Structures are given as structure tokens and as C-alpha cells.
mmCIF file of C-alpha atoms in Angstrom:
data_model
loop_
_atom_site.group_PDB
_atom_site.id
_atom_site.type_symbol
_atom_site.label_atom_id
_atom_site.label_comp_id
_atom_site.label_asym_id
_atom_site.label_seq_id
_atom_site.Cartn_x
_atom_site.Cartn_y
_atom_site.Cartn_z
ATOM 1 C CA MET K 1 108.001 139.859 163.213
ATOM 2 C CA SER K 2 105.602 137.631 162.175
ATOM 3 C CA ASN K 3 105.135 135.846 158.817
ATOM 4 C CA PRO K 4 102.589 137.337 156.368
ATOM 5 C CA THR K 5 101.804 134.364 154.700
ATOM 6 C CA LEU K 6 100.899 132.400 157.774
ATOM 7 C CA THR K 7 98.105 135.148 158.439
ATOM 8 C CA PRO K 8 94.446 134.399 157.332
ATOM 9 C CA THR K 9 94.166 137.524 155.693
ATOM 10 C CA ALA K 10 97.277 136.617 153.662
ATOM 11 C CA THR K 11 95.667 133.241 152.831
ATOM 12 C CA ILE K 12 92.428 134.414 151.304
ATOM 13 C CA PRO K 13 93.762 136.044 148.087
ATOM 14 C CA GLN K 14 95.715 132.760 147.647
ATOM 15 C CA THR K 15 92.512 130.788 147.879
ATOM 16 C CA ALA K 16 91.037 133.007 145.790
ATOM 17 C CA GLY K 17 93.599 132.824 143.082
ATOM 18 C CA ILE K 18 93.619 129.308 143.207
ATOM 19 C CA ALA K 19 89.979 128.892 142.923
ATOM 20 C CA ALA K 20 90.047 131.082 139.950
ATOM 21 C CA ALA K 21 92.803 129.110 138.348
ATOM 22 C CA THR K 22 90.668 125.916 138.772
ATOM 23 C CA ALA K 23 87.695 127.851 137.403
ATOM 24 C CA VAL K 24 89.889 128.454 134.226
ATOM 25 C CA VAL K 25 91.718 125.265 133.873
ATOM 26 C CA PRO K 26 88.523 122.907 133.369
ATOM 27 C CA LYS K 27 87.933 125.046 130.012
ATOM 28 C CA GLN K 28 91.088 124.335 128.730
ATOM 29 C CA GLN K 29 91.101 120.906 129.811
ATOM 30 C CA ARG K 30 87.772 120.630 128.421
ATOM 31 C CA ARG K 31 88.805 122.395 124.931
ATOM 32 C CA THR K 32 92.072 120.316 124.509
ATOM 33 C CA GLY K 33 90.271 116.986 125.989
ATOM 34 C CA GLY K 34 87.538 117.619 123.046
ATOM 35 C CA GLY K 35 90.088 118.120 120.492
ATOM 36 C CA TRP K 36 92.390 115.144 121.622
ATOM 37 C CA ARG K 37 88.962 112.784 121.502
ATOM 38 C CA TRP K 38 87.816 114.496 118.264
ATOM 39 C CA LYS K 39 91.393 113.568 116.923
ATOM 40 C CA VAL K 40 91.424 110.058 118.052
ATOM 41 C CA ARG K 41 88.212 109.271 116.315
ATOM 42 C CA VAL K 42 88.986 110.781 112.998
ATOM 43 C CA THR K 43 92.732 109.444 112.863
ATOM 44 C CA PRO K 44 91.696 105.871 111.717
ATOM 45 C CA TYR K 45 89.504 107.178 109.144
ATOM 46 C CA LEU K 46 92.314 109.320 107.694
ATOM 47 C CA PHE K 47 94.341 106.071 107.382
ATOM 48 C CA LEU K 48 91.565 104.333 105.721
ATOM 49 C CA LEU K 49 90.839 107.256 103.179
ATOM 50 C CA PRO K 50 93.678 105.880 100.833
ATOM 51 C CA TYR K 51 92.133 102.266 100.807
ATOM 52 C CA VAL K 52 88.562 103.726 100.295
ATOM 53 C CA LEU K 53 89.572 105.916 97.860
ATOM 54 C CA THR K 54 91.393 103.414 95.790
ATOM 55 C CA THR K 55 88.267 100.997 96.320
ATOM 56 C CA LEU K 56 86.093 103.261 95.248
ATOM 57 C CA VAL K 57 87.874 104.542 91.732
ATOM 58 C CA PHE K 58 89.189 101.034 90.634
ATOM 59 C CA PHE K 59 86.751 98.635 92.167
ATOM 60 C CA LEU K 60 83.313 99.990 92.893
ATOM 61 C CA TYR K 61 83.028 102.409 89.833
ATOM 62 C CA PRO K 62 84.499 99.907 87.423
ATOM 63 C CA LEU K 63 81.881 97.268 88.835
ATOM 64 C CA LEU K 64 78.852 99.711 88.648
ATOM 65 C CA HIS K 65 79.873 100.735 85.089
ATOM 66 C CA ALA K 66 80.395 97.071 83.709
ATOM 67 C CA THR K 67 76.830 96.158 85.403
ATOM 68 C CA VAL K 68 75.129 98.980 83.258
ATOM 69 C CA LEU K 69 77.709 98.122 80.246
ATOM 70 C CA ALA K 70 76.580 94.471 79.912
ATOM 71 C CA PHE K 71 72.958 95.779 78.829
ATOM 72 C CA PHE K 72 74.381 97.795 75.807
ATOM 73 C CA GLN K 73 76.040 96.801 72.377
ATOM 74 C CA THR K 74 79.172 98.800 71.797
ATOM 75 C CA SER K 75 81.707 99.700 69.129
ATOM 76 C CA GLY K 76 84.613 101.063 71.245
ATOM 77 C CA PRO K 77 83.968 103.543 74.322
ATOM 78 C CA GLY K 78 82.241 106.153 72.572
ATOM 79 C CA ARG K 79 79.134 104.102 70.821
ATOM 80 C CA ARG K 80 76.476 102.191 72.559
ATOM 81 C CA VAL K 81 73.120 100.657 71.889
ATOM 82 C CA PHE K 82 70.606 99.249 74.546
ATOM 83 C CA VAL K 83 70.098 95.781 73.933
ATOM 84 C CA GLY K 84 68.685 94.410 77.411
ATOM 85 C CA THR K 85 69.733 90.669 78.135
ATOM 86 C CA GLU K 86 70.683 90.075 74.418
ATOM 87 C CA ASN K 87 74.525 90.109 75.350
ATOM 88 C CA PHE K 88 73.863 87.190 78.257
ATOM 89 C CA THR K 89 71.942 85.239 75.628
ATOM 90 C CA PHE K 90 74.099 85.567 72.674
ATOM 91 C CA VAL K 91 77.358 84.865 74.948
ATOM 92 C CA LEU K 92 75.552 81.491 76.255
ATOM 93 C CA ALA K 93 74.409 80.351 72.864
ATOM 94 C CA ASP K 94 77.978 81.192 71.444
ATOM 95 C CA PRO K 95 79.883 77.831 70.522
ATOM 96 C CA ASP K 96 83.157 79.737 71.033
ATOM 97 C CA PHE K 97 82.133 80.503 74.602
ATOM 98 C CA ARG K 98 81.259 76.895 75.603
ATOM 99 C CA LYS K 99 84.675 75.748 74.411
ATOM 100 C CA ALA K 100 86.404 78.258 76.305
ATOM 101 C CA LEU K 101 84.507 77.245 79.496
ATOM 102 C CA PHE K 102 85.214 73.820 78.656
ATOM 103 C CA ASN K 103 88.859 74.425 78.620
ATOM 104 C CA THR K 104 88.594 76.582 81.728
ATOM 105 C CA CYS K 105 86.821 73.920 83.644
ATOM 106 C CA LEU K 106 89.121 71.249 82.285
ATOM 107 C CA PHE K 107 92.316 73.062 83.292
ATOM 108 C CA ALA K 108 90.473 74.020 86.843
ATOM 109 C CA VAL K 109 90.067 70.001 87.352
ATOM 110 C CA ALA K 110 93.528 69.352 86.288
ATOM 111 C CA SER K 111 94.942 72.253 88.593
ATOM 112 C CA ILE K 112 92.822 70.576 91.937
ATOM 113 C CA ALA K 113 93.525 66.790 90.842
ATOM 114 C CA VAL K 114 97.152 66.693 89.799
ATOM 115 C CA GLN K 115 98.623 70.219 91.171
ATOM 116 C CA LEU K 116 97.392 70.210 94.516
ATOM 117 C CA PRO K 117 98.579 66.474 95.735
ATOM 118 C CA LEU K 118 102.143 67.079 94.184
ATOM 119 C CA SER K 119 102.456 70.252 96.230
ATOM 120 C CA LEU K 120 100.980 68.336 99.211
ATOM 121 C CA GLY K 121 103.441 65.402 98.669
ATOM 122 C CA LEU K 122 106.514 68.030 98.060
ATOM 123 C CA ALA K 123 105.689 69.622 101.466
ATOM 124 C CA MET K 124 105.236 66.379 103.338
ATOM 125 C CA LEU K 125 108.889 65.373 101.922
ATOM 126 C CA LEU K 126 110.220 68.643 103.039
ATOM 127 C CA ASN K 127 108.614 68.660 106.326
ATOM 128 C CA ALA K 128 109.881 65.393 106.978
ATOM 129 C CA LYS K 129 113.444 66.172 106.215
ATOM 130 C CA HIS K 130 115.841 68.103 108.207
ATOM 131 C CA GLY K 131 119.009 69.853 107.218
ATOM 132 C CA ARG K 132 120.435 72.792 105.402
ATOM 133 C CA MET K 133 119.548 71.253 102.013
ATOM 134 C CA LYS K 134 115.724 71.887 103.084
ATOM 135 C CA ALA K 135 115.641 75.672 102.609
ATOM 136 C CA PHE K 136 117.690 75.130 99.250
ATOM 137 C CA PHE K 137 114.982 72.753 97.887
ATOM 138 C CA ARG K 138 111.970 74.832 99.264
ATOM 139 C CA LEU K 139 113.455 77.794 97.037
ATOM 140 C CA ALA K 140 114.275 76.040 94.305
ATOM 141 C CA ILE K 141 110.489 74.451 93.942
ATOM 142 C CA PHE K 142 109.080 77.888 94.953
ATOM 143 C CA ALA K 143 111.259 79.917 92.490
ATOM 144 C CA PRO K 144 109.414 79.380 89.210
ATOM 145 C CA ASN K 145 106.449 81.439 90.642
ATOM 146 C CA LEU K 146 108.643 84.516 90.967
ATOM 147 C CA VAL K 147 109.201 84.706 87.183
ATOM 148 C CA GLY K 148 105.740 85.161 85.952
ATOM 149 C CA GLN K 149 103.221 83.616 83.705
ATOM 150 C CA VAL K 150 104.867 85.271 80.495
ATOM 151 C CA PHE K 151 108.165 84.481 80.990
ATOM 152 C CA VAL K 152 106.794 80.531 81.763
ATOM 153 C CA GLY K 153 105.029 80.647 78.477
ATOM 154 C CA ILE K 154 107.851 81.809 76.378
ATOM 155 C CA LEU K 155 110.144 79.124 78.195
ATOM 156 C CA PHE K 156 107.830 76.158 77.359
ATOM 157 C CA ALA K 157 107.121 77.298 74.047
ATOM 158 C CA MET K 158 110.979 76.272 73.578
ATOM 159 C CA LEU K 159 110.631 73.377 75.739
ATOM 160 C CA PHE K 160 107.871 71.691 73.596
ATOM 161 C CA THR K 161 109.701 72.427 70.055
ATOM 162 C CA PRO K 162 108.953 68.933 68.339
ATOM 163 C CA ARG K 163 112.331 67.028 68.080
ATOM 164 C CA TYR K 164 114.600 69.581 69.663
ATOM 165 C CA GLY K 165 112.607 70.617 72.542
ATOM 166 C CA LEU K 166 113.891 69.393 76.153
ATOM 167 C CA PHE K 167 110.887 68.034 77.293
ATOM 168 C CA ASN K 168 110.217 65.859 74.203
ATOM 169 C CA ARG K 169 113.716 64.527 74.350
ATOM 170 C CA PHE K 170 113.056 63.877 78.072
ATOM 171 C CA LEU K 171 110.106 61.934 77.130
ATOM 172 C CA HIS K 172 111.972 59.896 74.537
ATOM 173 C CA GLU K 173 114.832 59.012 76.677
ATOM 174 C CA LEU K 174 112.298 58.092 79.661
ATOM 175 C CA ILE K 175 109.632 56.203 77.900
ATOM 176 C CA GLY K 176 110.522 56.303 74.485
ATOM 177 C CA TRP K 177 107.752 58.123 73.060
ATOM 178 C CA GLY K 178 107.293 61.907 72.288
ATOM 179 C CA LEU K 179 110.045 63.184 70.275
ATOM 180 C CA GLU K 180 107.993 64.472 67.493
ATOM 181 C CA MET K 181 105.093 65.344 69.302
ATOM 182 C CA ARG K 182 103.659 68.896 68.454
ATOM 183 C CA TRP K 183 102.085 69.687 71.814
ATOM 184 C CA LEU K 184 101.209 73.327 70.378
ATOM 185 C CA GLY K 185 100.225 72.439 67.088
ATOM 186 C CA ASP K 186 98.043 69.486 67.818
ATOM 187 C CA PRO K 187 94.646 70.433 69.102
ATOM 188 C CA ALA K 188 94.226 67.647 71.626
ATOM 189 C CA LEU K 189 97.369 67.911 73.084
ATOM 190 C CA VAL K 190 97.292 71.976 73.614
ATOM 191 C CA MET K 191 95.378 72.112 76.877
ATOM 192 C CA PRO K 192 97.575 69.173 78.216
ATOM 193 C CA ALA K 193 100.503 71.223 77.660
ATOM 194 C CA VAL K 194 99.159 74.366 79.284
ATOM 195 C CA VAL K 195 98.327 72.045 82.345
ATOM 196 C CA ILE K 196 102.095 70.737 82.434
ATOM 197 C CA ALA K 197 103.510 74.367 82.226
ATOM 198 C CA SER K 198 101.314 75.360 85.031
ATOM 199 C CA LEU K 199 102.216 72.444 87.053
ATOM 200 C CA TRP K 200 105.961 74.026 86.917
ATOM 201 C CA LEU K 201 104.783 77.188 87.647
ATOM 202 C CA TYR K 202 102.260 76.584 90.638
ATOM 203 C CA VAL K 203 103.319 73.390 92.598
ATOM 204 C CA GLY K 204 106.117 75.139 94.463
ATOM 205 C CA PHE K 205 103.615 78.172 95.377
ATOM 206 C CA ASN K 206 101.044 75.971 96.813
ATOM 207 C CA MET K 207 103.974 73.882 98.473
ATOM 208 C CA ILE K 208 104.429 76.934 100.855
ATOM 209 C CA TYR K 209 101.038 76.773 102.173
ATOM 210 C CA PHE K 210 100.775 73.087 102.988
ATOM 211 C CA LEU K 211 104.587 73.245 104.561
ATOM 212 C CA ALA K 212 103.303 75.990 106.826
ATOM 213 C CA ALA K 213 100.460 74.037 107.763
ATOM 214 C CA LEU K 214 102.405 70.569 108.143
ATOM 215 C CA GLN K 215 104.715 72.612 110.690
ATOM 216 C CA ASN K 216 101.497 73.409 112.704
ATOM 217 C CA VAL K 217 100.181 70.092 113.472
ATOM 218 C CA ASP K 218 100.244 68.832 116.965
ATOM 219 C CA GLN K 219 103.158 66.132 117.086
ATOM 220 C CA SER K 220 101.631 64.755 120.104
ATOM 221 C CA LEU K 221 98.807 63.510 118.538
ATOM 222 C CA VAL K 222 101.020 62.016 115.731
ATOM 223 C CA GLU K 223 103.087 60.185 118.514
ATOM 224 C CA ALA K 224 99.765 59.158 120.314
ATOM 225 C CA ALA K 225 98.701 57.383 117.014
ATOM 226 C CA ARG K 226 102.052 55.986 116.334
ATOM 227 C CA ILE K 227 101.950 54.173 119.942
ATOM 228 C CA ASP K 228 98.597 53.233 119.260
ATOM 229 C CA GLY K 229 99.663 51.409 116.319
ATOM 230 C CA ALA K 230 98.409 53.413 113.149
ATOM 231 C CA ASP K 231 100.435 53.179 109.930
ATOM 232 C CA PRO K 232 101.719 56.476 108.004
ATOM 233 C CA TRP K 233 98.591 56.342 105.944
ATOM 234 C CA ASP K 234 96.151 56.225 109.299
ATOM 235 C CA ILE K 235 98.024 59.103 110.612
ATOM 236 C CA PHE K 236 97.603 61.034 107.634
ATOM 237 C CA LEU K 237 94.180 60.562 106.921
ATOM 238 C CA ASN K 238 92.801 60.933 110.861
ATOM 239 C CA VAL K 239 95.344 63.311 112.119
ATOM 240 C CA THR K 240 97.319 65.245 109.588
ATOM 241 C CA LEU K 241 94.682 66.032 106.878
ATOM 242 C CA PRO K 242 92.061 67.092 109.541
ATOM 243 C CA SER K 243 94.600 69.642 111.227
ATOM 244 C CA ILE K 244 95.467 71.202 107.909
ATOM 245 C CA ALA K 245 91.551 71.000 106.619
ATOM 246 C CA PRO K 246 91.371 74.783 106.852
ATOM 247 C CA VAL K 247 94.377 75.543 104.627
ATOM 248 C CA VAL K 248 93.238 72.713 102.120
ATOM 249 C CA THR K 249 90.056 74.681 101.774
ATOM 250 C CA PHE K 250 91.720 77.795 101.342
ATOM 251 C CA VAL K 251 94.221 76.411 98.648
ATOM 252 C CA VAL K 252 91.409 74.610 96.609
ATOM 253 C CA VAL K 253 89.193 77.702 96.700
ATOM 254 C CA THR K 254 91.904 79.827 95.841
ATOM 255 C CA SER K 255 93.474 77.787 93.223
ATOM 256 C CA THR K 256 89.873 77.099 91.426
ATOM 257 C CA ILE K 257 89.465 81.031 91.326
ATOM 258 C CA GLY K 258 92.924 81.578 89.825
ATOM 259 C CA SER K 259 92.228 78.651 87.354
ATOM 260 C CA PHE K 260 89.108 80.389 86.186
ATOM 261 C CA GLN K 261 91.282 83.531 85.745
ATOM 262 C CA LEU K 262 93.585 81.579 83.070
ATOM 263 C CA PHE K 263 94.793 83.944 80.425
ATOM 264 C CA GLU K 264 98.583 84.922 80.267
ATOM 265 C CA LEU K 265 99.654 81.263 80.230
ATOM 266 C CA PRO K 266 97.953 80.019 77.214
ATOM 267 C CA TYR K 267 98.284 83.294 74.996
ATOM 268 C CA THR K 268 101.918 83.547 75.767
ATOM 269 C CA LEU K 269 102.646 79.695 75.153
ATOM 270 C CA LEU K 270 100.396 79.353 72.069
ATOM 271 C CA GLN K 271 100.963 82.826 70.628
ATOM 272 C CA GLY K 272 97.186 83.389 70.561
ATOM 273 C CA PHE K 273 94.949 80.622 71.585
ATOM 274 C CA GLY K 274 96.056 77.801 69.327
ATOM 275 C CA PRO K 275 94.567 75.644 66.551
ATOM 276 C CA ASN K 276 91.023 75.526 66.407
ATOM 277 C CA ASN K 277 90.775 77.867 69.366
ATOM 278 C CA SER K 278 91.854 74.721 71.383
ATOM 279 C CA GLY K 279 93.429 76.676 74.108
ATOM 280 C CA LEU K 280 90.803 79.354 74.163
ATOM 281 C CA THR K 281 89.695 80.348 77.835
ATOM 282 C CA VAL K 282 86.764 82.205 79.172
ATOM 283 C CA VAL K 283 89.154 85.448 79.788
ATOM 284 C CA GLY K 284 90.508 84.758 76.493
ATOM 285 C CA TYR K 285 87.083 84.976 75.071
ATOM 286 C CA LEU K 286 86.221 88.412 77.038
ATOM 287 C CA TYR K 287 89.741 89.634 75.794
ATOM 288 C CA ASN K 288 88.499 89.175 72.319
ATOM 289 C CA TYR K 289 85.485 91.095 72.526
ATOM 290 C CA ALA K 290 86.710 93.792 74.435
ATOM 291 C CA PHE K 291 89.841 94.484 72.683
ATOM 292 C CA ASP K 292 89.770 92.892 69.323
ATOM 293 C CA SER K 293 86.101 93.456 68.506
ATOM 294 C CA GLY K 294 85.550 96.350 70.651
ATOM 295 C CA ASP K 295 82.420 95.238 72.062
ATOM 296 C CA LEU K 296 82.981 96.045 75.430
ATOM 297 C CA GLY K 297 79.038 95.104 76.515
ATOM 298 C CA THR K 298 79.486 91.644 75.549
ATOM 299 C CA ALA K 299 82.789 91.412 77.303
ATOM 300 C CA ALA K 300 80.963 92.936 80.506
ATOM 301 C CA ALA K 301 78.346 90.245 80.072
ATOM 302 C CA VAL K 302 81.139 87.502 80.108
ATOM 303 C CA GLY K 303 82.829 89.134 82.792
ATOM 304 C CA TRP K 304 79.487 88.546 85.035
ATOM 305 C CA LEU K 305 78.807 85.410 83.920
ATOM 306 C CA LEU K 306 82.324 84.453 84.720
ATOM 307 C CA THR K 307 81.875 86.159 88.291
ATOM 308 C CA PHE K 308 78.781 83.890 88.591
ATOM 309 C CA VAL K 309 80.425 80.701 87.947
ATOM 310 C CA ILE K 310 83.468 81.269 90.120
ATOM 311 C CA LEU K 311 80.983 82.326 93.158
ATOM 312 C CA MET K 312 79.110 79.302 92.552
ATOM 313 C CA VAL K 313 81.940 76.991 92.646
ATOM 314 C CA SER K 314 83.734 78.262 95.514
ATOM 315 C CA LEU K 315 80.550 78.464 97.644
ATOM 316 C CA ALA K 316 80.019 74.557 96.789
ATOM 317 C CA GLN K 317 83.497 73.755 97.512
ATOM 318 C CA ILE K 318 83.318 75.742 100.857
ATOM 319 C CA ARG K 319 80.011 73.869 101.761
ATOM 320 C CA LEU K 320 81.570 70.681 100.784
ATOM 321 C CA SER K 321 84.535 71.299 103.047
ATOM 322 C CA ARG K 322 82.550 72.046 106.226
ATOM 323 C CA LYS K 323 80.408 68.971 105.832
ATOM 324 C CA VAL K 324 83.415 66.649 105.368
ATOM 325 C CA SER K 325 84.792 68.515 108.794
ATOM 326 C CA ASP K 326 81.737 68.045 110.295
ATOM 327 C CA ASP K 327 81.280 64.266 109.377
#
């Protein structure tokens, strides 16, 4: 008895069944493949959707609304009158705005000229030392940044107390001067007091950036420079500084932007803006018009002027950094 599966007549239906099956499967595969490709295309946009919605609601809409609002004079959020560019001309001619801009620029210059060299010096000291205490000092110097500007403002308001403040007593013990100094009551000493408080707050924060950059400097270049007879200063200028130049540019730009946004520290330190508005900053000036006077249009104009100043200063710093790197 022969096996029926081996006969030609038995193989024909199987071949037809396979052909029919292969004719059906591609349609299912096309449907499955098309759905899969659609999911692959759509999934990244679904992950981006929360960011896009957040940006539209909390950034793009306020930006467009502030642009329109800058051309109106308002009395609270409900009443407004179109005034064209009068808000901008009024702000630029206001002596209080000029004082606020001067104080802000003074703080920004002090941040770059004093704060960043201190941060870089501390980073180089910690990078040169080895041992268990290195992590402790790194945390201790960075820790003030964790408490925030409001806490630092309240703390230094007590440290600057005449006669009894720890800062005044420290100065008196160190150089025999400063015991009766009224840092927060003398208009000439208000901005130096703000700069001193900011040093304690931000030196450790910027030090972390410089320390990370120093740890990536090619040590073979440093050793080659030493073999050639270069002293530590020459090694710093010709090897270390060019190696960390991108990080230096980043820290300078971000510090400048942060300095122009200064508000909480002087506001809490001085319980306002100090005698004769000696601690008034641009953001403080904006706050006065927006929330004390209710003139949101003038506040929006101040915001756009501040944005323009930050943009111009940042672009100038980036171009200067590129020119120095090319030279």
C-alpha cells in the first residue's frame, strides 16, 4: 500500500493551500507592518507632547502676551489703553531705571571679576589635592547654593548687624575696621554687601563646573610643558586655560545672565531695595511696576529691555571668547 502523501495527486492540494496561505499572509503582514511603522513614527511625538504643551502654555503664550502688553498702559489685568512705544521711552528716561541698570551692571561685573576667579582658584586647589577630605571640602563649598537666595539674604542680614554681626566682628578682629559699619543702612555700602553675600552663595556652584573641566585636562600636555621648563603660570596660561576655555565661556555667560536676573537676594537682604533705592535692580524695578503699581504694560516693556540687554551682552561675550580662542 503506497503512501498517499507521496503521490502527485496528493501534493497538488497542499501546494494550492500553501499558495493560498502565502496570498493571505502578505496582507496581514502589510497591515501589521504598516501599523508598526505608524507607531514608530508617532511614538517620539507622543513623548515630546508634554514638553511642547508646557512650552506653549508657560513660554510661548506669555511671550506673545507680553509682546502685546508692552504697547499698552494697564491698571491691573482688566483695564488697558494702547500707548504705542511710550512705555519704552518712559522707562529709558526714568532715573530709577537707570539706577537699577547701573546696580545690576555693577553686580554683573563684580560677579565676573571677583566671583569667577575665586571659583577657579578653589577648583584648582581641590584638583591638585588628593585624599578623603577633598570630597568634604567640595561639598562644604558647594553647600551654600543648596539653601537658596532667600535664606542667604536673611542670614547675611544678621551677619551685617553693626557691632554685633559676625561679619563686622570678623573684620574688626582681622584689620581693626568695620565694627560699626552699617552695611545695609549706608547707600554706598549696600551693593558691596550684596556682592559679598552672593560670593558665599555662588562661588561653590561655579567651582563645580571648573573642577569638572580641570579633571579633563590632558595631563600628557602638562607633563610635556614641565619637561620643556615651563613654570606653573605658563602651564596655566598655555595648557590649562585653553583646555577649559569652553567651560569658562559657559560659566561667564550663565553668570552674566543670572546676574541680570538678580532680585531675591537684595530684596530679602534689605527688606526692600535699601535706602534711596541703593539696592534696586532691573528685575526689582519690573516687580515694582507689575505688582505694586499694577502697570503690567510698563513691566512688560522693562522685561523686553532686559532681554535685549542680556542678549547683546551674551553675544558680545561669546564672540570675544571665540576671537581669543582663534588667536
